[in-house]
Amino acid sequence: MKKNESEVKTIECRICNETKAIELFRRDAKSKTGRQNICNECRKQHRRKNGEYARQRAYAYAVKAGETTPMVSAAYIETILTEACVYCGRDFSDDNVVATCDHVYPQSSSYCSANIEANVLPACRSCNSTKHDLFAIEAFDKYPERFKPELLRPFVRRFIGGLIKRELTDIEVEQMIGHLRDEAEEVRRNEAIQCKRSSEASTDITQEMLTAVG
């Protein structure tokens, strides 16, 4: 007899043999419990081992960028997911760390960032979520407890070096940190100006409508 899902609170994963909350298992209408018997974490680990996760990520990035052929390969994604977070330094070999890929220049349309491998670096889920649509330099400045200050220069060296395809000197690293801050500040100023213009335009339209009605 199939159990009501509300009656089942926990399920034992058949892979890790751990008993976990039912919310940590995918729904399955054919199952007696209404859920699959493999927890989300084990499912995720399996996907990564057989390369499915990397292929899905490569495809998703390409779709978002409007590409017919992915510019960020599944092989590259698989490689960086074995490294460590470029922001906090946590190693992906730690079972408590969820490995993800981060577009340093966000893929949102407002940034028009390139979906290229040099712009995609390894980041733990916590740092990736915290950074969100921020510039990396903004995240380092705003969240020093998570984005480790001692990793800023190694990050800049790797990121900019990947873009220009050569090693940076120490002086160039310091110069690029300044350039990245200037770039972020300029974008934020432009966003504020655009927001103000949009607000003023909206107010003008509202006034015109009220005048016409009156």
PDB file of C-alpha atoms in Angstrom:
ATOM      1  CA  MET A   1       0.000   0.000   0.000  1.00  0.00           C
ATOM      2  CA  LYS A   2       1.326   3.407  -0.959  1.00  0.00           C
ATOM      3  CA  LYS A   3       1.977   5.652   2.029  1.00  0.00           C
ATOM      4  CA  ASN A   4       0.777   9.231   2.178  1.00  0.00           C
ATOM      5  CA  GLU A   5       3.822  11.478   1.729  1.00  0.00           C
ATOM      6  CA  SER A   6       2.761  13.503   4.781  1.00  0.00           C
ATOM      7  CA  GLU A   7       3.139  10.339   6.879  1.00  0.00           C
ATOM      8  CA  VAL A   8       6.733   9.780   5.778  1.00  0.00           C
ATOM      9  CA  LYS A   9       9.248  12.075   7.439  1.00  0.00           C
ATOM     10  CA  THR A  10      12.535  10.384   6.602  1.00  0.00           C
ATOM     11  CA  ILE A  11      13.947   7.999   4.002  1.00  0.00           C
ATOM     12  CA  GLU A  12      17.099   5.881   3.973  1.00  0.00           C
ATOM     13  CA  CYS A  13      19.248   6.574   0.918  1.00  0.00           C
ATOM     14  CA  ARG A  14      20.198   3.345  -0.826  1.00  0.00           C
ATOM     15  CA  ILE A  15      23.577   4.765  -1.844  1.00  0.00           C
ATOM     16  CA  CYS A  16      24.978   6.335   1.333  1.00  0.00           C
ATOM     17  CA  ASN A  17      22.642   4.390   3.664  1.00  0.00           C
ATOM     18  CA  GLU A  18      21.944   7.553   5.640  1.00  0.00           C
ATOM     19  CA  THR A  19      18.463   8.358   6.918  1.00  0.00           C
ATOM     20  CA  LYS A  20      17.573  11.874   5.817  1.00  0.00           C
ATOM     21  CA  ALA A  21      14.572  14.213   5.742  1.00  0.00           C
ATOM     22  CA  ILE A  22      12.138  13.445   2.948  1.00  0.00           C
ATOM     23  CA  GLU A  23      12.683  16.914   1.470  1.00  0.00           C
ATOM     24  CA  LEU A  24      16.209  15.820   0.490  1.00  0.00           C
ATOM     25  CA  PHE A  25      14.847  13.307  -2.039  1.00  0.00           C
ATOM     26  CA  ARG A  26      13.309  13.972  -5.460  1.00  0.00           C
ATOM     27  CA  ARG A  27       9.610  13.350  -5.982  1.00  0.00           C
ATOM     28  CA  ASP A  28       8.549  10.111  -7.664  1.00  0.00           C
ATOM     29  CA  ALA A  29       4.840   9.450  -8.186  1.00  0.00           C
ATOM     30  CA  LYS A  30       5.492   5.732  -8.762  1.00  0.00           C
ATOM     31  CA  SER A  31       7.263   5.241  -5.425  1.00  0.00           C
ATOM     32  CA  LYS A  32       5.424   4.046  -2.334  1.00  0.00           C
ATOM     33  CA  THR A  33       6.774   7.006  -0.382  1.00  0.00           C
ATOM     34  CA  GLY A  34       6.232   9.499  -3.188  1.00  0.00           C
ATOM     35  CA  ARG A  35       9.981  10.073  -3.358  1.00  0.00           C
ATOM     36  CA  GLN A  36      12.989   8.398  -4.942  1.00  0.00           C
ATOM     37  CA  ASN A  37      15.284   6.360  -2.679  1.00  0.00           C
ATOM     38  CA  ILE A  38      18.506   8.168  -3.632  1.00  0.00           C
ATOM     39  CA  CYS A  39      19.171  11.455  -1.818  1.00  0.00           C
ATOM     40  CA  ASN A  40      19.896  14.632  -3.756  1.00  0.00           C
ATOM     41  CA  GLU A  41      23.522  14.713  -2.596  1.00  0.00           C
ATOM     42  CA  CYS A  42      24.273  11.187  -3.826  1.00  0.00           C
ATOM     43  CA  ARG A  43      22.468  11.919  -7.082  1.00  0.00           C
ATOM     44  CA  LYS A  44      24.588  15.044  -7.538  1.00  0.00           C
ATOM     45  CA  GLN A  45      27.811  13.146  -6.843  1.00  0.00           C
ATOM     46  CA  HIS A  46      26.826  10.471  -9.375  1.00  0.00           C
ATOM     47  CA  ARG A  47      26.095  13.092 -12.020  1.00  0.00           C
ATOM     48  CA  ARG A  48      29.491  14.664 -11.475  1.00  0.00           C
ATOM     49  CA  LYS A  49      31.318  11.341 -11.630  1.00  0.00           C
ATOM     50  CA  ASN A  50      29.810  10.391 -14.982  1.00  0.00           C
ATOM     51  CA  GLY A  51      30.197  13.889 -16.447  1.00  0.00           C
ATOM     52  CA  GLU A  52      26.485  14.606 -16.706  1.00  0.00           C
ATOM     53  CA  TYR A  53      26.675  17.691 -14.497  1.00  0.00           C
ATOM     54  CA  ALA A  54      29.475  19.238 -16.558  1.00  0.00           C
ATOM     55  CA  ARG A  55      27.629  18.598 -19.812  1.00  0.00           C
ATOM     56  CA  GLN A  56      24.441  20.138 -18.453  1.00  0.00           C
ATOM     57  CA  ARG A  57      26.314  23.211 -17.215  1.00  0.00           C
ATOM     58  CA  ALA A  58      28.089  23.682 -20.542  1.00  0.00           C
ATOM     59  CA  TYR A  59      24.769  23.443 -22.377  1.00  0.00           C
ATOM     60  CA  ALA A  60      22.993  25.835 -19.985  1.00  0.00           C
ATOM     61  CA  TYR A  61      25.745  28.443 -20.309  1.00  0.00           C
ATOM     62  CA  ALA A  62      25.592  28.180 -24.109  1.00  0.00           C
ATOM     63  CA  VAL A  63      21.807  28.578 -24.190  1.00  0.00           C
ATOM     64  CA  LYS A  64      21.956  31.649 -21.970  1.00  0.00           C
ATOM     65  CA  ALA A  65      24.650  33.163 -24.183  1.00  0.00           C
ATOM     66  CA  GLY A  66      22.736  32.335 -27.369  1.00  0.00           C
ATOM     67  CA  GLU A  67      25.478  30.039 -28.637  1.00  0.00           C
ATOM     68  CA  THR A  68      24.927  27.107 -30.955  1.00  0.00           C
ATOM     69  CA  THR A  69      28.238  25.562 -29.883  1.00  0.00           C
ATOM     70  CA  PRO A  70      29.304  25.809 -26.197  1.00  0.00           C
ATOM     71  CA  MET A  71      32.334  28.044 -25.738  1.00  0.00           C
ATOM     72  CA  VAL A  72      32.900  26.595 -22.252  1.00  0.00           C
ATOM     73  CA  SER A  73      33.538  22.891 -22.655  1.00  0.00           C
ATOM     74  CA  ALA A  74      32.288  20.143 -20.356  1.00  0.00           C
ATOM     75  CA  ALA A  75      35.896  18.956 -19.994  1.00  0.00           C
ATOM     76  CA  TYR A  76      36.965  22.375 -18.695  1.00  0.00           C
ATOM     77  CA  ILE A  77      34.075  22.429 -16.213  1.00  0.00           C
ATOM     78  CA  GLU A  78      34.958  18.928 -14.987  1.00  0.00           C
ATOM     79  CA  THR A  79      38.551  20.054 -14.441  1.00  0.00           C
ATOM     80  CA  ILE A  80      37.851  23.172 -12.389  1.00  0.00           C
ATOM     81  CA  LEU A  81      35.283  21.323 -10.267  1.00  0.00           C
ATOM     82  CA  THR A  82      38.173  19.296  -8.830  1.00  0.00           C
ATOM     83  CA  GLU A  83      40.060  22.385  -7.629  1.00  0.00           C
ATOM     84  CA  ALA A  84      39.238  24.911  -4.872  1.00  0.00           C
ATOM     85  CA  CYS A  85      37.143  28.059  -4.576  1.00  0.00           C
ATOM     86  CA  VAL A  86      39.059  31.064  -5.940  1.00  0.00           C
ATOM     87  CA  TYR A  87      37.291  33.322  -3.436  1.00  0.00           C
ATOM     88  CA  CYS A  88      37.503  31.561  -0.065  1.00  0.00           C
ATOM     89  CA  GLY A  89      40.034  28.822  -0.811  1.00  0.00           C
ATOM     90  CA  ARG A  90      37.897  25.909   0.379  1.00  0.00           C
ATOM     91  CA  ASP A  91      38.960  22.681  -1.308  1.00  0.00           C
ATOM     92  CA  PHE A  92      36.347  20.826  -3.346  1.00  0.00           C
ATOM     93  CA  SER A  93      37.624  17.517  -2.010  1.00  0.00           C
ATOM     94  CA  ASP A  94      35.876  18.463   1.252  1.00  0.00           C
ATOM     95  CA  ASP A  95      32.506  16.689   1.334  1.00  0.00           C
ATOM     96  CA  ASN A  96      30.976  19.727   3.059  1.00  0.00           C
ATOM     97  CA  VAL A  97      31.834  22.014   0.136  1.00  0.00           C
ATOM     98  CA  VAL A  98      29.552  22.188  -2.901  1.00  0.00           C
ATOM     99  CA  ALA A  99      31.592  22.901  -6.040  1.00  0.00           C
ATOM    100  CA  THR A 100      30.159  25.247  -8.678  1.00  0.00           C
ATOM    101  CA  CYS A 101      31.352  27.369 -11.599  1.00  0.00           C
ATOM    102  CA  ASP A 102      31.192  31.160 -11.483  1.00  0.00           C
ATOM    103  CA  HIS A 103      31.128  33.617 -14.365  1.00  0.00           C
ATOM    104  CA  VAL A 104      33.471  36.273 -12.967  1.00  0.00           C
ATOM    105  CA  TYR A 105      31.743  38.857 -15.121  1.00  0.00           C
ATOM    106  CA  PRO A 106      28.115  37.777 -14.521  1.00  0.00           C
ATOM    107  CA  GLN A 107      26.165  36.313 -17.425  1.00  0.00           C
ATOM    108  CA  SER A 108      23.244  38.680 -16.833  1.00  0.00           C
ATOM    109  CA  SER A 109      22.316  40.776 -19.856  1.00  0.00           C
ATOM    110  CA  SER A 110      23.293  44.048 -18.149  1.00  0.00           C
ATOM    111  CA  TYR A 111      26.964  42.993 -18.145  1.00  0.00           C
ATOM    112  CA  CYS A 112      27.062  41.380 -21.592  1.00  0.00           C
ATOM    113  CA  SER A 113      29.818  39.133 -20.271  1.00  0.00           C
ATOM    114  CA  ALA A 114      31.506  36.645 -22.545  1.00  0.00           C
ATOM    115  CA  ASN A 115      30.778  32.960 -22.029  1.00  0.00           C
ATOM    116  CA  ILE A 116      34.407  31.918 -22.389  1.00  0.00           C
ATOM    117  CA  GLU A 117      36.510  29.618 -20.253  1.00  0.00           C
ATOM    118  CA  ALA A 118      38.735  32.455 -19.007  1.00  0.00           C
ATOM    119  CA  ASN A 119      35.620  34.061 -17.468  1.00  0.00           C
ATOM    120  CA  VAL A 120      34.521  30.856 -15.698  1.00  0.00           C
ATOM    121  CA  LEU A 121      36.345  29.937 -12.502  1.00  0.00           C
ATOM    122  CA  PRO A 122      35.743  27.485  -9.639  1.00  0.00           C
ATOM    123  CA  ALA A 123      33.690  28.780  -6.718  1.00  0.00           C
ATOM    124  CA  CYS A 124      31.951  27.106  -3.813  1.00  0.00           C
ATOM    125  CA  ARG A 125      28.170  27.454  -3.755  1.00  0.00           C
ATOM    126  CA  SER A 126      28.268  29.804  -0.751  1.00  0.00           C
ATOM    127  CA  CYS A 127      30.624  32.279  -2.431  1.00  0.00           C
ATOM    128  CA  ASN A 128      28.839  31.986  -5.757  1.00  0.00           C
ATOM    129  CA  SER A 129      25.482  32.755  -4.145  1.00  0.00           C
ATOM    130  CA  THR A 130      26.918  35.626  -2.112  1.00  0.00           C
ATOM    131  CA  LYS A 131      28.619  37.184  -5.130  1.00  0.00           C
ATOM    132  CA  HIS A 132      25.544  36.798  -7.359  1.00  0.00           C
ATOM    133  CA  ASP A 133      25.581  39.800  -9.743  1.00  0.00           C
ATOM    134  CA  LEU A 134      28.393  41.652  -7.995  1.00  0.00           C
ATOM    135  CA  PHE A 135      31.745  42.258  -9.620  1.00  0.00           C
ATOM    136  CA  ALA A 136      34.336  39.983  -8.011  1.00  0.00           C
ATOM    137  CA  ILE A 137      36.246  43.005  -6.694  1.00  0.00           C
ATOM    138  CA  GLU A 138      33.053  44.269  -5.045  1.00  0.00           C
ATOM    139  CA  ALA A 139      32.556  40.922  -3.322  1.00  0.00           C
ATOM    140  CA  PHE A 140      36.148  40.931  -2.027  1.00  0.00           C
ATOM    141  CA  ASP A 141      35.662  44.457  -0.658  1.00  0.00           C
ATOM    142  CA  LYS A 142      32.155  43.924   0.739  1.00  0.00           C
ATOM    143  CA  TYR A 143      32.525  40.438   2.270  1.00  0.00           C
ATOM    144  CA  PRO A 144      36.122  40.079   3.510  1.00  0.00           C
ATOM    145  CA  GLU A 145      35.080  37.418   6.020  1.00  0.00           C
ATOM    146  CA  ARG A 146      34.113  35.121   3.137  1.00  0.00           C
ATOM    147  CA  PHE A 147      36.100  36.449   0.169  1.00  0.00           C
ATOM    148  CA  LYS A 148      39.547  36.153   1.700  1.00  0.00           C
ATOM    149  CA  PRO A 149      41.700  39.297   1.193  1.00  0.00           C
ATOM    150  CA  GLU A 150      44.821  37.141   0.854  1.00  0.00           C
ATOM    151  CA  LEU A 151      43.243  35.446  -2.192  1.00  0.00           C
ATOM    152  CA  LEU A 152      42.487  38.678  -4.061  1.00  0.00           C
ATOM    153  CA  ARG A 153      45.889  38.893  -5.766  1.00  0.00           C
ATOM    154  CA  PRO A 154      46.035  35.194  -6.720  1.00  0.00           C
ATOM    155  CA  PHE A 155      42.508  35.576  -8.112  1.00  0.00           C
ATOM    156  CA  VAL A 156      43.435  38.648 -10.183  1.00  0.00           C
ATOM    157  CA  ARG A 157      46.609  36.948 -11.397  1.00  0.00           C
ATOM    158  CA  ARG A 158      44.651  33.885 -12.549  1.00  0.00           C
ATOM    159  CA  PHE A 159      41.634  35.705 -13.976  1.00  0.00           C
ATOM    160  CA  ILE A 160      43.376  38.495 -15.879  1.00  0.00           C
ATOM    161  CA  GLY A 161      46.231  36.188 -16.850  1.00  0.00           C
ATOM    162  CA  GLY A 162      43.672  33.824 -18.370  1.00  0.00           C
ATOM    163  CA  LEU A 163      42.052  36.637 -20.333  1.00  0.00           C
ATOM    164  CA  ILE A 164      45.303  37.965 -21.802  1.00  0.00           C
ATOM    165  CA  LYS A 165      46.962  34.524 -21.897  1.00  0.00           C
ATOM    166  CA  ARG A 166      50.180  35.398 -20.099  1.00  0.00           C
ATOM    167  CA  GLU A 167      51.538  35.747 -16.572  1.00  0.00           C
ATOM    168  CA  LEU A 168      51.115  39.114 -14.830  1.00  0.00           C
ATOM    169  CA  THR A 169      53.947  40.824 -12.991  1.00  0.00           C
ATOM    170  CA  ASP A 170      53.399  41.912  -9.386  1.00  0.00           C
ATOM    171  CA  ILE A 171      53.103  45.536 -10.527  1.00  0.00           C
ATOM    172  CA  GLU A 172      50.500  44.587 -13.142  1.00  0.00           C
ATOM    173  CA  VAL A 173      48.475  42.730 -10.518  1.00  0.00           C
ATOM    174  CA  GLU A 174      48.313  45.861  -8.351  1.00  0.00           C
ATOM    175  CA  GLN A 175      47.401  47.969 -11.382  1.00  0.00           C
ATOM    176  CA  MET A 176      44.626  45.574 -12.370  1.00  0.00           C
ATOM    177  CA  ILE A 177      43.128  45.646  -8.880  1.00  0.00           C
ATOM    178  CA  GLY A 178      42.805  49.404  -9.270  1.00  0.00           C
ATOM    179  CA  HIS A 179      41.371  49.054 -12.769  1.00  0.00           C
ATOM    180  CA  LEU A 180      38.798  46.497 -11.591  1.00  0.00           C
ATOM    181  CA  ARG A 181      37.636  48.817  -8.795  1.00  0.00           C
ATOM    182  CA  ASP A 182      37.393  51.758 -11.210  1.00  0.00           C
ATOM    183  CA  GLU A 183      35.424  49.643 -13.668  1.00  0.00           C
ATOM    184  CA  ALA A 184      32.949  48.505 -10.997  1.00  0.00           C
ATOM    185  CA  GLU A 185      32.438  52.058  -9.741  1.00  0.00           C
ATOM    186  CA  GLU A 186      31.836  53.366 -13.266  1.00  0.00           C
ATOM    187  CA  VAL A 187      29.254  50.661 -14.005  1.00  0.00           C
ATOM    188  CA  ARG A 188      27.419  51.422 -10.756  1.00  0.00           C
ATOM    189  CA  ARG A 189      27.381  55.155 -11.546  1.00  0.00           C
ATOM    190  CA  ASN A 190      25.971  54.458 -14.998  1.00  0.00           C
ATOM    191  CA  GLU A 191      23.337  52.141 -13.521  1.00  0.00           C
ATOM    192  CA  ALA A 192      22.306  54.843 -11.035  1.00  0.00           C
ATOM    193  CA  ILE A 193      22.014  57.427 -13.827  1.00  0.00           C
ATOM    194  CA  GLN A 194      19.946  55.047 -15.961  1.00  0.00           C
ATOM    195  CA  CYS A 195      17.702  54.225 -13.004  1.00  0.00           C
ATOM    196  CA  LYS A 196      17.140  57.926 -12.316  1.00  0.00           C
ATOM    197  CA  ARG A 197      16.281  58.602 -15.958  1.00  0.00           C
ATOM    198  CA  SER A 198      13.821  55.714 -16.011  1.00  0.00           C
ATOM    199  CA  SER A 199      12.195  56.983 -12.832  1.00  0.00           C
ATOM    200  CA  GLU A 200      11.894  60.508 -14.197  1.00  0.00           C
ATOM    201  CA  ALA A 201      10.432  59.214 -17.472  1.00  0.00           C
ATOM    202  CA  SER A 202       7.879  57.153 -15.547  1.00  0.00           C
ATOM    203  CA  THR A 203       6.902  60.208 -13.482  1.00  0.00           C
ATOM    204  CA  ASP A 204       6.458  62.317 -16.631  1.00  0.00           C
ATOM    205  CA  ILE A 205       4.195  59.686 -18.222  1.00  0.00           C
ATOM    206  CA  THR A 206       2.095  59.502 -15.047  1.00  0.00           C
ATOM    207  CA  GLN A 207       1.716  63.287 -14.977  1.00  0.00           C
ATOM    208  CA  GLU A 208       0.654  63.315 -18.630  1.00  0.00           C
ATOM    209  CA  MET A 209      -1.978  60.652 -17.966  1.00  0.00           C
ATOM    210  CA  LEU A 210      -3.345  62.547 -14.962  1.00  0.00           C
ATOM    211  CA  THR A 211      -3.482  65.780 -16.990  1.00  0.00           C
ATOM    212  CA  ALA A 212      -5.312  64.025 -19.826  1.00  0.00           C
ATOM    213  CA  VAL A 213      -7.839  62.494 -17.427  1.00  0.00           C
ATOM    214  CA  GLY A 214      -8.310  65.802 -15.612  1.00  0.00           C
TER     215      GLY A 214
END
